[in-house]
mmCIF file of C-alpha atoms and ligand atoms in Angstrom:
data_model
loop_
_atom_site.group_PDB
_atom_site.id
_atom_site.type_symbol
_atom_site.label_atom_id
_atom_site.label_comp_id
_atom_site.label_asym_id
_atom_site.label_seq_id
_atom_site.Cartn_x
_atom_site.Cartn_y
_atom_site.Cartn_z
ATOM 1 C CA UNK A 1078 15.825 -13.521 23.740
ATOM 2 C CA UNK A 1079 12.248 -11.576 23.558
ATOM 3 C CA UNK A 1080 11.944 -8.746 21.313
ATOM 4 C CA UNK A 1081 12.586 -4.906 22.590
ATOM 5 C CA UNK A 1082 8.627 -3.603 23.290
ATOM 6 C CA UNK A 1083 6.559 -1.969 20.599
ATOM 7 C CA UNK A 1084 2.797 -1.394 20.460
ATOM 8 C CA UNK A 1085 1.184 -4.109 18.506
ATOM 9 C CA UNK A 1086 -1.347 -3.448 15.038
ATOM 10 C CA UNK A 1087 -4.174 -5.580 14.105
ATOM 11 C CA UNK A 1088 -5.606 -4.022 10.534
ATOM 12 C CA UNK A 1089 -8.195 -6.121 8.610
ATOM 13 C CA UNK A 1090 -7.840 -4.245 5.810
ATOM 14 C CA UNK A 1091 -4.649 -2.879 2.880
ATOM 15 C CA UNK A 1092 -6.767 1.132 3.787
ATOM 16 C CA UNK A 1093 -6.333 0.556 7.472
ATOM 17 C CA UNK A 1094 -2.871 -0.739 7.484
ATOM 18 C CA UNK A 1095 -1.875 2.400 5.491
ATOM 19 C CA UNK A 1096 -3.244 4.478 7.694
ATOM 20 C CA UNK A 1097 -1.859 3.093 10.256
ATOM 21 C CA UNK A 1098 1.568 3.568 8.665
ATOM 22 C CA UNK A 1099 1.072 6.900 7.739
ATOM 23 C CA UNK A 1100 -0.416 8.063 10.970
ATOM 24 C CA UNK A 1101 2.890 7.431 12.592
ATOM 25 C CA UNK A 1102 5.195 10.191 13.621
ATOM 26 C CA UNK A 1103 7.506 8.655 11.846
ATOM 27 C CA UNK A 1104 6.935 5.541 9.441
ATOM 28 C CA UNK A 1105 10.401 4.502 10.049
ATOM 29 C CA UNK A 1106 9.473 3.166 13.763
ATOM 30 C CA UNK A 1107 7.592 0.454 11.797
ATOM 31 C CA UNK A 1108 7.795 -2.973 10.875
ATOM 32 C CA UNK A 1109 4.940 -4.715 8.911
ATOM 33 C CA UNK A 1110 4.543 -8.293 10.003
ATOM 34 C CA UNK A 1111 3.531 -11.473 7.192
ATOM 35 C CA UNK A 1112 4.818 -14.684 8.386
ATOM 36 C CA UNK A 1113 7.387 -13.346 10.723
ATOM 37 C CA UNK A 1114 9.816 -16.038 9.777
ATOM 38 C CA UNK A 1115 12.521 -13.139 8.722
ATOM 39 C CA UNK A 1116 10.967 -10.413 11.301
ATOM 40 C CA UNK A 1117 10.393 -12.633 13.978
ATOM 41 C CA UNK A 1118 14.119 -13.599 14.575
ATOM 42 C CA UNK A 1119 15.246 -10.299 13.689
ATOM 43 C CA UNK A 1120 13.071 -8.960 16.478
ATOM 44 C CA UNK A 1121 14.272 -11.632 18.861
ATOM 45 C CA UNK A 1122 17.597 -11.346 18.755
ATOM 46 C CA UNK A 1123 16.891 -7.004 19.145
ATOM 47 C CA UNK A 1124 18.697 -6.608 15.488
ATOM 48 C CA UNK A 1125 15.632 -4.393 14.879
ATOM 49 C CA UNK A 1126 13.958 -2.625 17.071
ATOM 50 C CA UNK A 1127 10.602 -0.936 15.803
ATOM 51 C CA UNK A 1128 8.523 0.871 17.913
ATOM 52 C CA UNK A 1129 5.570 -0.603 15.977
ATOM 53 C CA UNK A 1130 4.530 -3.583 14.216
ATOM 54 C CA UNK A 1131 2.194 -4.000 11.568
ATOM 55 C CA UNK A 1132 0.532 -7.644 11.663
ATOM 56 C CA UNK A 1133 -1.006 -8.304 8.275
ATOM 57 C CA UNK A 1134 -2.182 -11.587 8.698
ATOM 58 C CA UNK A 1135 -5.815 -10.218 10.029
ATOM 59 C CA UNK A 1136 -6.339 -8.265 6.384
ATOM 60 C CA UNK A 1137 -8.322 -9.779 4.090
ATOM 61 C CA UNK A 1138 -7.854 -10.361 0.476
ATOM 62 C CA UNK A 1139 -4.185 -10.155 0.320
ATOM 63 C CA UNK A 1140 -3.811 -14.649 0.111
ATOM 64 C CA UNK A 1141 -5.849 -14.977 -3.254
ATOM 65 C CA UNK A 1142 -4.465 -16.078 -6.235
ATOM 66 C CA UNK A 1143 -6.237 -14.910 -9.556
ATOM 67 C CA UNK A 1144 -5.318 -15.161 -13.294
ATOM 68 C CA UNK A 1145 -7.054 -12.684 -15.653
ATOM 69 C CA UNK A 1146 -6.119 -13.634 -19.030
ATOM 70 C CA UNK A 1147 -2.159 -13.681 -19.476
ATOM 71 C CA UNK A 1148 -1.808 -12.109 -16.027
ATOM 72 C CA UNK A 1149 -0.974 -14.186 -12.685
ATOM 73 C CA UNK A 1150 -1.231 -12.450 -9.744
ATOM 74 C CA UNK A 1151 -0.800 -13.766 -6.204
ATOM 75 C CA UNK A 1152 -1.710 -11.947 -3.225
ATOM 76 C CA UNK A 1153 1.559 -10.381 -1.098
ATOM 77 C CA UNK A 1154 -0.232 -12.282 2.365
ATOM 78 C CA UNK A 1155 -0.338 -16.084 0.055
ATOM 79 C CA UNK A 1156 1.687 -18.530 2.008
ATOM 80 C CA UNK A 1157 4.274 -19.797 0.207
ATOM 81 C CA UNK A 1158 3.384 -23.564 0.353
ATOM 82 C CA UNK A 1159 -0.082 -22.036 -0.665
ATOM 83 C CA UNK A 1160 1.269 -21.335 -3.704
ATOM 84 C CA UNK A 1161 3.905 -24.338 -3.992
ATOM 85 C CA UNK A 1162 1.133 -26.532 -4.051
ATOM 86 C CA UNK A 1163 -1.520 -24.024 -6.604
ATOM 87 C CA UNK A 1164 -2.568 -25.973 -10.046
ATOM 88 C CA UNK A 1165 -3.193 -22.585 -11.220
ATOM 89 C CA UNK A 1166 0.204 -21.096 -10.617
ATOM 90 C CA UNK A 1167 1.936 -24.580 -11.728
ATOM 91 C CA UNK A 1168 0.312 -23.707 -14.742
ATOM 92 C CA UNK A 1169 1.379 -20.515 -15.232
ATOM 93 C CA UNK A 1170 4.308 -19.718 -13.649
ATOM 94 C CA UNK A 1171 5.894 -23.299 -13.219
ATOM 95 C CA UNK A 1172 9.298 -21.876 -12.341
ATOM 96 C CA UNK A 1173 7.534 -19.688 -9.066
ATOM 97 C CA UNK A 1174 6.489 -23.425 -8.036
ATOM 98 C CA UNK A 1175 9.577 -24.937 -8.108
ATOM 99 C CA UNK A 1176 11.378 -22.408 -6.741
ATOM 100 C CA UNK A 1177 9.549 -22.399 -3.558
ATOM 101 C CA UNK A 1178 10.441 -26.423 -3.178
ATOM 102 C CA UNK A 1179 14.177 -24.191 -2.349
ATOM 103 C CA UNK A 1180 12.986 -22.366 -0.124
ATOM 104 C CA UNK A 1181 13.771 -22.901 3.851
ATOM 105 C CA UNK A 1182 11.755 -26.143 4.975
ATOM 106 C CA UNK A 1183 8.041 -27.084 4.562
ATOM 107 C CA UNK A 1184 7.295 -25.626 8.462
ATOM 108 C CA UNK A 1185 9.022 -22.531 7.430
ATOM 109 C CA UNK A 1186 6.932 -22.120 4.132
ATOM 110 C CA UNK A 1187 3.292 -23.044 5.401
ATOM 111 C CA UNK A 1188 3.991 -19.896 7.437
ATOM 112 C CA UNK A 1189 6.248 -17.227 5.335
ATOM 113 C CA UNK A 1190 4.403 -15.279 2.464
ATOM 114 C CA UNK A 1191 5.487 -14.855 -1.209
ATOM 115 C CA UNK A 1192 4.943 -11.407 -0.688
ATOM 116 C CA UNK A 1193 7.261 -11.398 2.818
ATOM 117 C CA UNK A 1194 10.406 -13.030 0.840
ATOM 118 C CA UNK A 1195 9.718 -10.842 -1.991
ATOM 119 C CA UNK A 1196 9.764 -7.659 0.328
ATOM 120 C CA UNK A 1197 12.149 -8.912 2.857
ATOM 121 C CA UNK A 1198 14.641 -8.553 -0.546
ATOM 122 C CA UNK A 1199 17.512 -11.101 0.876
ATOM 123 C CA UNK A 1200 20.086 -11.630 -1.938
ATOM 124 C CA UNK A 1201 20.492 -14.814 -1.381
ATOM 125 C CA UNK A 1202 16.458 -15.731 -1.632
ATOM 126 C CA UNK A 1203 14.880 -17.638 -3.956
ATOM 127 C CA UNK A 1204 11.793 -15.741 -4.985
ATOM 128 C CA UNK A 1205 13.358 -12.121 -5.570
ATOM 129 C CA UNK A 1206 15.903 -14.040 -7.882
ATOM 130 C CA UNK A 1207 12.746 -15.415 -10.218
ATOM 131 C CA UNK A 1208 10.768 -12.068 -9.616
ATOM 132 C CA UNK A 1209 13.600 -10.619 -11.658
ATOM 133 C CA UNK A 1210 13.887 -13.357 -14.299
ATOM 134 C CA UNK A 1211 9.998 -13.089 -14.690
ATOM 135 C CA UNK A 1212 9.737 -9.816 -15.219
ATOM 136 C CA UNK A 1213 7.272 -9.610 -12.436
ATOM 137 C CA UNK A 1214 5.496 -6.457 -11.017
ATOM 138 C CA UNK A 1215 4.911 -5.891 -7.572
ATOM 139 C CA UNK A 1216 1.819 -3.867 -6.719
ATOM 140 C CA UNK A 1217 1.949 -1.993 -3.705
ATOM 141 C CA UNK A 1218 -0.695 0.748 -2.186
ATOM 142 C CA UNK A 1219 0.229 3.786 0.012
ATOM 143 C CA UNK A 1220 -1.050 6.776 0.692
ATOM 144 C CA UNK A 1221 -1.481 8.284 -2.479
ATOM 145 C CA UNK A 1222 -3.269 4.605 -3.968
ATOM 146 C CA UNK A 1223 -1.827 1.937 -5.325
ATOM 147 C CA UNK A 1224 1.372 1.888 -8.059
ATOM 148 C CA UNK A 1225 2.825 -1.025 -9.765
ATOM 149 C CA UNK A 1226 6.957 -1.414 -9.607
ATOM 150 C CA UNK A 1227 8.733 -3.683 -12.132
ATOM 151 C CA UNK A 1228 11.318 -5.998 -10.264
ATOM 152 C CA UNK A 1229 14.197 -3.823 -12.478
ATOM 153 C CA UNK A 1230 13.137 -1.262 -10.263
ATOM 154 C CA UNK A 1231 12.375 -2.990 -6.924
ATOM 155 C CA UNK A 1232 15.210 -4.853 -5.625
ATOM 156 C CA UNK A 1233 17.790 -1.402 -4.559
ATOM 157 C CA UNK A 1234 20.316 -2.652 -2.461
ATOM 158 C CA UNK A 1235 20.595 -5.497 0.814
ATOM 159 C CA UNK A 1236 17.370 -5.706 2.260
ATOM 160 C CA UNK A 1237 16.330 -2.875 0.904
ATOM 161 C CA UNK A 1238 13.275 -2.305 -1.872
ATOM 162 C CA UNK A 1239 12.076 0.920 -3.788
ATOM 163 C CA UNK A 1240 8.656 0.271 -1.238
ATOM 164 C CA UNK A 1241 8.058 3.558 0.867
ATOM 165 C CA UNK A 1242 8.036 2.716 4.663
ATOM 166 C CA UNK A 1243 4.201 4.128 4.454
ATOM 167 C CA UNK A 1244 3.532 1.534 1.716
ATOM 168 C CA UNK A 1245 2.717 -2.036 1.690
ATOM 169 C CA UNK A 1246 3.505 -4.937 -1.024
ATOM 170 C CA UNK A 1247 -0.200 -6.235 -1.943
ATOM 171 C CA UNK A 1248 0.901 -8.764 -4.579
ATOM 172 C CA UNK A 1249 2.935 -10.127 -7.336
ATOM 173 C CA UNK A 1250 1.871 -10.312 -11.439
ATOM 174 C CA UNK A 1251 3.525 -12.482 -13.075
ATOM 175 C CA UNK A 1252 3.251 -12.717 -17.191
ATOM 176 C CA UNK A 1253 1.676 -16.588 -17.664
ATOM 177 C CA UNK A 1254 4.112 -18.959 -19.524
ATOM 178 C CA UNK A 1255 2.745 -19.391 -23.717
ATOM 179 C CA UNK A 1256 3.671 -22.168 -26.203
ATOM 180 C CA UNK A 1257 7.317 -22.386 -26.592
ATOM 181 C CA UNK A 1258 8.546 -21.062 -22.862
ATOM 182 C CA UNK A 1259 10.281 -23.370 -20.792
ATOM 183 C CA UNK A 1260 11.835 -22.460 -16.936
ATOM 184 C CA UNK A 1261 13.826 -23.782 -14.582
ATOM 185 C CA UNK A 1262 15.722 -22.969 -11.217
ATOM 186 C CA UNK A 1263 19.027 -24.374 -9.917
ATOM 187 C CA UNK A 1264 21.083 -23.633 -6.786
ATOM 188 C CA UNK A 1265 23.392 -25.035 -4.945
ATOM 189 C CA UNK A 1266 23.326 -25.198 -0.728
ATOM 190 C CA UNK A 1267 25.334 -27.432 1.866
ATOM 191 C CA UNK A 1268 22.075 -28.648 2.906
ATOM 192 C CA UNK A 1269 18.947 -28.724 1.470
ATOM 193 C CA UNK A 1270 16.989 -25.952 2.862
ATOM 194 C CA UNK A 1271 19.633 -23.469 3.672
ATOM 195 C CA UNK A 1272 20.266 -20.528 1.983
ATOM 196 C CA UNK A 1273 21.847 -21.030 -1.032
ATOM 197 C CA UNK A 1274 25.454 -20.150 -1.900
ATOM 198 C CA UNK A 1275 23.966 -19.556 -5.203
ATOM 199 C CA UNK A 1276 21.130 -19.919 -7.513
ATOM 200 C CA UNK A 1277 20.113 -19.540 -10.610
ATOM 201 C CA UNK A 1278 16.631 -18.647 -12.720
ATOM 202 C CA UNK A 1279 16.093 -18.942 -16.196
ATOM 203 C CA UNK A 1280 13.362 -18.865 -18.824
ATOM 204 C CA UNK A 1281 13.513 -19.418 -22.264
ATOM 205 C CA UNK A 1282 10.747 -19.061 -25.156
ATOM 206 C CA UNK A 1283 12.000 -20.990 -28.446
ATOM 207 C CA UNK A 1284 10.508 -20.642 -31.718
ATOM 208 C CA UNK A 1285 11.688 -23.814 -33.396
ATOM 209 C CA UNK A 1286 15.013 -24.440 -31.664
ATOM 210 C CA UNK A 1287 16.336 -21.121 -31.936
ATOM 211 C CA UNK A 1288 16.096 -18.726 -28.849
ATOM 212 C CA UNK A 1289 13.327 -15.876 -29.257
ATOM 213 C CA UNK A 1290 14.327 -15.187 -25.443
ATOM 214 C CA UNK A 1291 16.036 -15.829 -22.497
ATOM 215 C CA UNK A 1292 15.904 -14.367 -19.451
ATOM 216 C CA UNK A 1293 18.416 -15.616 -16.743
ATOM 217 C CA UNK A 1294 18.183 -14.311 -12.794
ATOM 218 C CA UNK A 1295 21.111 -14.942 -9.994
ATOM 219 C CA UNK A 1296 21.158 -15.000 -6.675
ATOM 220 C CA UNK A 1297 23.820 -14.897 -3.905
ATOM 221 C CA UNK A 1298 26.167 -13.095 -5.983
ATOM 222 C CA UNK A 1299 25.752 -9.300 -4.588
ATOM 223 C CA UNK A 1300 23.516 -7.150 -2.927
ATOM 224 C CA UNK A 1301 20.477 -7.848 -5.329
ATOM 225 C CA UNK A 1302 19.607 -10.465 -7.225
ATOM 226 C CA UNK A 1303 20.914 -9.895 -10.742
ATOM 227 C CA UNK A 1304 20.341 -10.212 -14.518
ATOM 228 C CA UNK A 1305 22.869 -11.554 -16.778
ATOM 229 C CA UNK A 1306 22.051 -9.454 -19.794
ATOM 230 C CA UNK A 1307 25.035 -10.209 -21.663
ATOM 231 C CA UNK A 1308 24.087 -13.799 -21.747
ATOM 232 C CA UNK A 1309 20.879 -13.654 -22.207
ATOM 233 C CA UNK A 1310 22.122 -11.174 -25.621
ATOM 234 C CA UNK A 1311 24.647 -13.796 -26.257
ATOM 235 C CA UNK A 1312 21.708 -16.595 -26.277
ATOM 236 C CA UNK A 1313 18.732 -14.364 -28.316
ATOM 237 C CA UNK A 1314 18.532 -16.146 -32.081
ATOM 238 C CA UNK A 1315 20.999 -18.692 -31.058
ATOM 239 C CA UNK A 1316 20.578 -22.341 -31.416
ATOM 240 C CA UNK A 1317 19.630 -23.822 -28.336
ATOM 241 C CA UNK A 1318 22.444 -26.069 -27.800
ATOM 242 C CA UNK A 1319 25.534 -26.872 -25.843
ATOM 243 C CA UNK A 1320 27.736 -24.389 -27.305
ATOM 244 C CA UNK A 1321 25.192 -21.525 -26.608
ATOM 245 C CA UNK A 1322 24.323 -22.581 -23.467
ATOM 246 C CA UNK A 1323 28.507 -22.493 -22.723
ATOM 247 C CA UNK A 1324 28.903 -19.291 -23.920
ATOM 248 C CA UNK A 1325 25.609 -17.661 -21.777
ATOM 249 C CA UNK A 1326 27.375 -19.675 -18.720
ATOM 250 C CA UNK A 1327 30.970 -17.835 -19.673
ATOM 251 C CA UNK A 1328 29.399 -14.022 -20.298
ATOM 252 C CA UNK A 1329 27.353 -14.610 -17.123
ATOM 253 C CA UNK A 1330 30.211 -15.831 -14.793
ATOM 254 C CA UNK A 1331 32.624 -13.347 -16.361
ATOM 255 C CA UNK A 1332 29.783 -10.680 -15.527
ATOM 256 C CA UNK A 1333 29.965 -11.396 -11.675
ATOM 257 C CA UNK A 1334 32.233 -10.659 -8.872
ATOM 258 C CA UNK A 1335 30.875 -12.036 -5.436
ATOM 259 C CA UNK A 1336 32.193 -11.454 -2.557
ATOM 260 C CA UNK A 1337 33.873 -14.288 -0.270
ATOM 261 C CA UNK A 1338 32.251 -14.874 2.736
ATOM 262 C CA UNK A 1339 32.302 -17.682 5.484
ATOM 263 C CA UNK A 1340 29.708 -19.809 2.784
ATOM 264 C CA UNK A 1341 32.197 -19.790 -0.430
ATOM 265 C CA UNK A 1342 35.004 -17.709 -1.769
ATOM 266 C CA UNK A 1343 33.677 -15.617 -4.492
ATOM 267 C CA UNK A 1344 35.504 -17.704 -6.847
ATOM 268 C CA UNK A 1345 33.493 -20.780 -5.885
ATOM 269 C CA UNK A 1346 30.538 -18.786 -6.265
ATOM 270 C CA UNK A 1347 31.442 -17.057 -9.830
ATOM 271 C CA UNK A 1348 32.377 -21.551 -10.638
ATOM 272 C CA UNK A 1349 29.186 -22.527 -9.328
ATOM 273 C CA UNK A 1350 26.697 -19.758 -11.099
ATOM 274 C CA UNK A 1351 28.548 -21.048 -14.673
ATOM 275 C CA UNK A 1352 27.577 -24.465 -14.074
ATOM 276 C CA UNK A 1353 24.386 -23.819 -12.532
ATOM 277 C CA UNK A 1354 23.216 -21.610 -15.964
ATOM 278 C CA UNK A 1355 24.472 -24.440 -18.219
ATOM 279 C CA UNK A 1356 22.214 -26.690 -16.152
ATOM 280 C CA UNK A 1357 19.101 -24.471 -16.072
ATOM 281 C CA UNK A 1358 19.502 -23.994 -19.574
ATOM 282 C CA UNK A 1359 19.447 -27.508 -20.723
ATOM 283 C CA UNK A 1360 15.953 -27.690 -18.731
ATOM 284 C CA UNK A 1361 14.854 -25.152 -19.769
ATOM 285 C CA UNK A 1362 15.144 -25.571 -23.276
ATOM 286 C CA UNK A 1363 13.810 -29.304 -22.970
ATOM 287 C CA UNK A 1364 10.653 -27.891 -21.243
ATOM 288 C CA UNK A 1365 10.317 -25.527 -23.611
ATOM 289 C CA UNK A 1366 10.462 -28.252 -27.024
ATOM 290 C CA UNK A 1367 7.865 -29.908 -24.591
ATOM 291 C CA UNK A 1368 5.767 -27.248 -24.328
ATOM 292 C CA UNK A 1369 5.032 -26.375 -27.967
HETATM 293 C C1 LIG B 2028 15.329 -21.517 9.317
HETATM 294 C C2 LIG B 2028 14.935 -20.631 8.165
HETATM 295 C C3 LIG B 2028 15.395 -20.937 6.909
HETATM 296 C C4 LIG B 2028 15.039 -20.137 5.828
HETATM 297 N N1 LIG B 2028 15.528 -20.464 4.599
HETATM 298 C C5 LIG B 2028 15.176 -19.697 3.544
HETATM 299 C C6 LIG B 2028 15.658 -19.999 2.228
HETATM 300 O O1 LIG B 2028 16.370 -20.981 1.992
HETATM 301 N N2 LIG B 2028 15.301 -19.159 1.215
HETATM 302 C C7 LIG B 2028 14.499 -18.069 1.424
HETATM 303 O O2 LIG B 2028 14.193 -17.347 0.485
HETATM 304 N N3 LIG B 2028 14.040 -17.764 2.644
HETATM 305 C C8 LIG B 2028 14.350 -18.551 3.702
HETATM 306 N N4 LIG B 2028 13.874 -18.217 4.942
HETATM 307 C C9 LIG B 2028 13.075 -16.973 5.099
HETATM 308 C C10 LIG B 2028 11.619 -17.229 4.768
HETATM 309 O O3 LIG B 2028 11.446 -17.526 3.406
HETATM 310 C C11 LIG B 2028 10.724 -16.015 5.096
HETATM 311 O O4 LIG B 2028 9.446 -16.508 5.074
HETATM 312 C C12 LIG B 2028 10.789 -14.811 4.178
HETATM 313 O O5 LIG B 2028 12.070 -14.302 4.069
HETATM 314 C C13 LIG B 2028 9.957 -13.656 4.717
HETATM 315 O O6 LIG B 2028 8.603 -13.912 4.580
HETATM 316 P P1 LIG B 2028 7.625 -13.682 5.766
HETATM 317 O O7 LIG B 2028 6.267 -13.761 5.206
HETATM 318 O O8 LIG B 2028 7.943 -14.592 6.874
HETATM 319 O O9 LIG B 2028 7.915 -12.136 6.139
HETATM 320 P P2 LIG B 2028 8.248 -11.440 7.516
HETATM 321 O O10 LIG B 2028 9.338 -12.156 8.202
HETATM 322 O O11 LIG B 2028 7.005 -11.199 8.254
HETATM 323 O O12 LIG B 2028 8.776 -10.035 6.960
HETATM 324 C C14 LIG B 2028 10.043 -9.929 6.349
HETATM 325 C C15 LIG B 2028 10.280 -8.459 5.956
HETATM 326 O O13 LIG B 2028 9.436 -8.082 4.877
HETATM 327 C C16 LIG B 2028 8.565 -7.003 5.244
HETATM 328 N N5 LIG B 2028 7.251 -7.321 4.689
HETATM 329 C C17 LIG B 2028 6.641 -8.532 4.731
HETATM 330 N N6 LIG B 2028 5.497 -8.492 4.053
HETATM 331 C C18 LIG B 2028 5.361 -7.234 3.583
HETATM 332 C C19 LIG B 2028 4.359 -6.577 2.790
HETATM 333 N N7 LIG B 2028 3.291 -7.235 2.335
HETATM 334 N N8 LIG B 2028 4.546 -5.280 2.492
HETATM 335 C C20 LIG B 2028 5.648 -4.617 2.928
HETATM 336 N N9 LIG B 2028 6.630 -5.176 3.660
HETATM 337 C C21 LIG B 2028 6.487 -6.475 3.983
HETATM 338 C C22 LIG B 2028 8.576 -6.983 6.769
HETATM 339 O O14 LIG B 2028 8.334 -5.683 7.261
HETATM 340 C C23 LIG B 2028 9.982 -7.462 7.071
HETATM 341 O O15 LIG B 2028 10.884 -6.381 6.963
HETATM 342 C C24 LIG B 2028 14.193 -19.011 6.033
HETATM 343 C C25 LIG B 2028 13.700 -18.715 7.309
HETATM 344 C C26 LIG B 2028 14.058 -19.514 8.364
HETATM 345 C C27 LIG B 2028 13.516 -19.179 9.728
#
C-alpha cells in the first residue's frame, strides 16, 4: 500500500521545523519524519494518516555527538549505527552501544535515529528501556525554546511521550560512566533482530564490592519501559554477589505483571525478566571490578 496524501516539509533547520509545526491549524495533523523506519510503515499501511509530514533529515546539526565534561549528548537526527559504532559514546555510555547491536538489523539501523526510537516510545524498544536506566534527559525545543525532560518524565503511556505535538526531540544527555560503573543489556527474542519479548538494562557503580548503585530498566513488560526500584533498593549497600543479584531478580519479577500476548504469556515474560536481571547483573558487576 502507498500512504494516504499529505503535503510534504523540507526544514533545514530545529527554528524552521517549529515553525512549521506551530503554523499548523492544528499540530495534531503532523507527523515529524527521522528515519521513517517506524513512520514509514505506519504510513503505508494508512494506520496514520497525517495531513503533514515533517522530514528532518534536511536540518542540520541534529547527527553530532559531543561530550562536555561528564555530559554525553547525541543529536535526536544521529543514526543509530552512527552511534553503535562512536569511540566516544563506547566510552561513555558503553551500555547505549550495546544496546543498539539489539536493535532491528544493521539496514534498519544505518537508517533509524536514536532520537526516532527514543520518541517513537515503543515498549518493547531497546533504547527507551536504557534512556530510563541512564537517567538520560531528552532535550527538546518548541515554541517557547528549548526544555530538558528527564526519561522519569518522558515515557507516558504506548507510543506516547510528554513531547508537545509543536515540539521536536533535538537530543539525548546521557551522564558519562566514572570509575567503578559497570552496564549491561540482556533480552531475549525468537530471532535475533525482532522485537524482544523482553529486555533488560542495568548499571551498577561499586565502591569496593558493595553496591553504591544500581539502576535496572525493563522493557516489554507494559506500556512504558519500567524501573524496578524495589530491586535496585534491595541491591544499594549490598554485596555484589549471587544472593543479591537473586533477590533484585525476585523484587523485580514480583514487581511486574505483563500482559500475554501472541509473543509470550505474561508469565513467560515475568520468568524471563528474573533471569535476564540475574544475568545483567553478573556483567555488570564484572565490568564494573574492571573498571576501577
Ligand atoms: C523490520 C524492523 C525491525 C525493527 N526492529 C526493532 C527492534 O528490534 N528494536 C527497536 O527498538 N526498534 C526496531 N525497529 C524500529 C526502528 O528502530 C526505528 O528506527 C525506530 O523505532 C524509529 O526511529 P526512526 O528514526 O526510524 O523514526 P521514524 O520512524 O521517522 O519516527 C518514529 C516516530 O517518532 C517521531 N519522531 C522521530 N524523530 C523525532 C524527533 N526528533 N522529534 C519528535 N518526534 C520524532 C515520529 O514523528 C514518529 O512518530 C524496527 C524497524 C523495522 C522496520
Amino acid at each position: 500500500m502507498k500512504p494516504a496524501s499529505f503535503e510534504y516539509w523540507t526544514p533545514t533547520s530545529v527554528d524552521e521545523a517549529v515553525k512549521v509545526l506551530s503554523g499548523l491549524d492544528d499540530p495534531g495533523d503532523a507527523k515529524v519524519m527521522a528515519g521513517g523506519q517506524s513512520l514509514m510503515p505506519l504510513l503505508n499501511l494508512r494506520l496514520s494518516q497525517p495531513l503533514h509530514v515533517v522530514d528532518l533529515n534536511g536540518v542540520d546539526g541534529m547527527a553530532d555527538i559531543r561530550r562536555e565534561g561528564d555530559t554525553l549528548t547525541v543529536g535526536a537526527m544521529c543514526r543509530q549505527r552512527a552511534v553503535e559504532r562512536s569511540a566516544e559514546v563506547s566510552a561513555a555510555a558503553p551500555l547505549v552501544v550495546e544496546a543498539l547491536g539489539n536493535v532491528g538489523h544493521p539496514a534498519i539501523r544505518n537508517r533509524g535515529t536514536v532520537g526516532g526510537s527514543i520518541a517513537h516510545a515503543d515498549p518493547a524498544a531497546e533504547m527507551p528501556a536504557v534512556a530510563l536506566c541512564l537517567d538520560a534527559e531528552m532535550v527538546a525545543q518548541g515554541p517557547a525554546g528549548g526544555r530538558v525532560i528527564p526519561a522519569t518524565e518522558f515515557f507516558e503511556g504506548f507510543l506516547t511521550t510528554a513531547l508537545t505535538e509543536e515540539e521536536v526531540l533535538t537530543g539525548i544527555r546521557f551522564t558519562a560512566d566514572g570509575p567503578g560503573s559497570g552496564s549491561a543489556f540482556a533480552e531475549v527474542a525468537r530471532r535475533h533482530g525482532d522485537f524482544a519479548m523482553a529486555g533488560v538494562a542495568v548499571h551498577v557503580r561499586l565502591d569496593g564490592d558493595t553496591v553504591a548503585q544500581a539502576r535496572i530498566a525493563v522493557s516489554g513488560v507494559g506500556l512504558t519501559p519500567v524501573r524496578a526500584t524495589g530491586a535496585e533498593s534491595s541491591l544499594r549497600g549490598a554485596t555484589a554477589a549471587e544472593d543479591a543479584f537473586a533477590a533484585a531478580a525476585a523484587a523485580t519479577s514480583s514487581a511486574l505483571r505483563p500482559a500475554t500476548d501472541l509473543h509470550a504469556s505474561g508469565a513467560y515474560r515475568t520468568h524471563v525478566v528474573g533471569v535476564l536481571v540475574r544475568r545483567a547483573l553478573r556483567t555488570a558487576t564484572d565490568r564494573a571490578r574492571g573498571n576501577r
